[in-house]
XYZ file of C-alpha atoms in Angstrom:
154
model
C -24.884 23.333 -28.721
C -23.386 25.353 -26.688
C -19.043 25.363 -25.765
C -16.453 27.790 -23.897
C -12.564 26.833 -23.263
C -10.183 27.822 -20.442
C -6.633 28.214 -21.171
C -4.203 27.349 -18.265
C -0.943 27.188 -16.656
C 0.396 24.190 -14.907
C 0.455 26.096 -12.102
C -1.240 24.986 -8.979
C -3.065 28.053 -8.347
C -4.364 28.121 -12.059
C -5.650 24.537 -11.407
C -8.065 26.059 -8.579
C -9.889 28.107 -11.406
C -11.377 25.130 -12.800
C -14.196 25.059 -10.368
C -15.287 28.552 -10.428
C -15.082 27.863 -14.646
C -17.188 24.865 -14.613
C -19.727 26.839 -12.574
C -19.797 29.373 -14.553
C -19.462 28.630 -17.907
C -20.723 25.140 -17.941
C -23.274 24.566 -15.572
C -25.434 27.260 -16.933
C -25.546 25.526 -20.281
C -27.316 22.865 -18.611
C -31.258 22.403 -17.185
C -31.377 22.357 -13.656
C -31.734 19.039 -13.052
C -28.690 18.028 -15.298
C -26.466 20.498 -13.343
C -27.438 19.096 -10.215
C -26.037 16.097 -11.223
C -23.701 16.358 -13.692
C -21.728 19.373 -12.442
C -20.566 18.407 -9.568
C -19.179 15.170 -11.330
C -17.755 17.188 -14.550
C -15.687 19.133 -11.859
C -14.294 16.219 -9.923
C -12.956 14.399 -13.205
C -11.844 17.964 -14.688
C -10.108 18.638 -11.370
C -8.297 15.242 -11.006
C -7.216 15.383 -14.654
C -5.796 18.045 -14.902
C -4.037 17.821 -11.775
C -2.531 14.620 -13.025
C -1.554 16.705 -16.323
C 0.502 18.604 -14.222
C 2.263 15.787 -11.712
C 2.734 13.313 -14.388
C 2.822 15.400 -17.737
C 4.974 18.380 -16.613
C 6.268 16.691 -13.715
C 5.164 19.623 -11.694
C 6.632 22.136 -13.802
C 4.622 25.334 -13.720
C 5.890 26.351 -17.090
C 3.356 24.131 -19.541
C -0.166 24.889 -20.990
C -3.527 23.497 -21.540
C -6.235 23.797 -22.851
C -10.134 22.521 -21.190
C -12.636 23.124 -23.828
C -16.431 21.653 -23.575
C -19.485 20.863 -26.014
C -23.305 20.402 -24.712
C -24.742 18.335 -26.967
C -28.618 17.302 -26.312
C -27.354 13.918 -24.599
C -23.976 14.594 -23.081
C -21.131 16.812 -22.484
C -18.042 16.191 -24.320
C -14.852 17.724 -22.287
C -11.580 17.739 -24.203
C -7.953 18.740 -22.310
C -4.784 19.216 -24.821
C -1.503 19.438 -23.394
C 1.721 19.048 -24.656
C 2.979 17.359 -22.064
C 4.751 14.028 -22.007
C 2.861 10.756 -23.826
C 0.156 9.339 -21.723
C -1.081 5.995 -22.400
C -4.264 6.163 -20.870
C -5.051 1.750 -21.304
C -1.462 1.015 -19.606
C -2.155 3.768 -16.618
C -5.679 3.217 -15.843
C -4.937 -0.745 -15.327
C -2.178 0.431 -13.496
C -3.816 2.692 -11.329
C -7.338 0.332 -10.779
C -4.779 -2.464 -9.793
C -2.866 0.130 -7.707
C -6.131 0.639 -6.302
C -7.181 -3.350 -5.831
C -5.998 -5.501 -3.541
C -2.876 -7.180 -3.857
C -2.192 -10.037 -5.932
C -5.529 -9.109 -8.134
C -5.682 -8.394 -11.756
C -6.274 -5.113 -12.780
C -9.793 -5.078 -13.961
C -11.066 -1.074 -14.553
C -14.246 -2.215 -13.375
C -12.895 -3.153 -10.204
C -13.556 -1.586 -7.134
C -10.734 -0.259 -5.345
C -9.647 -1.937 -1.953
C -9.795 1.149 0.645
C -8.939 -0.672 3.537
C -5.035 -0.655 2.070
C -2.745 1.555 3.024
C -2.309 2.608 -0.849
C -3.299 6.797 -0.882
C -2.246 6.958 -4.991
C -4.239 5.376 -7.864
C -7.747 6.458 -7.759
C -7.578 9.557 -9.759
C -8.231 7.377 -13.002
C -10.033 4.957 -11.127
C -12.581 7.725 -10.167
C -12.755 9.315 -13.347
C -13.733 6.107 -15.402
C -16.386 5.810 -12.915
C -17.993 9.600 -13.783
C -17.615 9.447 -17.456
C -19.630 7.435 -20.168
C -16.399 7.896 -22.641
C -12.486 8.411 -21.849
C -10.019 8.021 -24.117
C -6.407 10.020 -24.384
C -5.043 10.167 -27.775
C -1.331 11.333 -29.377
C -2.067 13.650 -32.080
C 1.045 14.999 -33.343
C 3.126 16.193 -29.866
C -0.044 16.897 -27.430
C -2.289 14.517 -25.623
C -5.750 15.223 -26.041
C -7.833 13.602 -23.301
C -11.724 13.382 -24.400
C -14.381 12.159 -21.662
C -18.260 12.241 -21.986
C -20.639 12.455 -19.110
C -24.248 11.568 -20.077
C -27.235 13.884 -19.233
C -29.809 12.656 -17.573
């Protein structure tokens, strides 16, 4: 097994070192073929999450921290983001956001597939991220949020 964490401001510009980490720290723990196609996807959710840590979490506020830690385990990656930001309920908000995404008058369903002939531009980060990962859950342990989310190896 192999694992590495990045530390991190809610800054924007700390946000935009998540790609060069993934690529470096992650990716190489991988075979070729599994960072060809897991990569890219581990760097999309990571990228969205986060970001959402910030604008919903922090509110924006550069002043917070977290944490982005992996594992490599022989069938997946396990990613894990702590923040102490505010409580995220991640059942309530991804219904919310797949039937932000849907079209209206349809029941959330997070197996949906968005609408994207609505004018909606908000709502898909979830969405999106539920469709990269094999596992996603967000948990309230003592006063952070860890978020957890597994992408399988091929």
């Amino acid at each position: 097994m192999n694992d590495a964490s990045l530390h991190l401001r809610t800054a924007a510009a700390a946000l935009r070192s998540i790609g060069p980490w993934v690529r470096e720290q992650l990716v190489p723990s991988l075979d070729e073929r599994a960072a060809e196609i897991v990569g890219p996807k581990i760097e999309l959710a990571l990228t969205e999450l986060c970001g959402n840590i910030v604008e919903h979490g922090y509110l924006g506020s550069a002043d917070g921290e977290l944490t982005v830690s992996f594992t490599v385990s022989p069938s997946y990656v396990a990613v894990m983001i702590v923040d102490d930001g505010v409580p995220f309920e991640v059942a309530t908000n991804v219904a919310t956001a797949t039937a932000t995404a849907a079209a209206p008058g349809r029941d959330a369903d997070p197996d949906a597939n968005p609408e994207l002939d609505t004018e909606e531009t908000n709502g898909y980060g979830l969405f999106i991220v539920r469709r990269l990962t094999s596992y996603f859950v967000v948990e309230r342990v003592g006063n952070r949020n860890r978020t957890i989310v597994h992408f399988d190896l091929p």
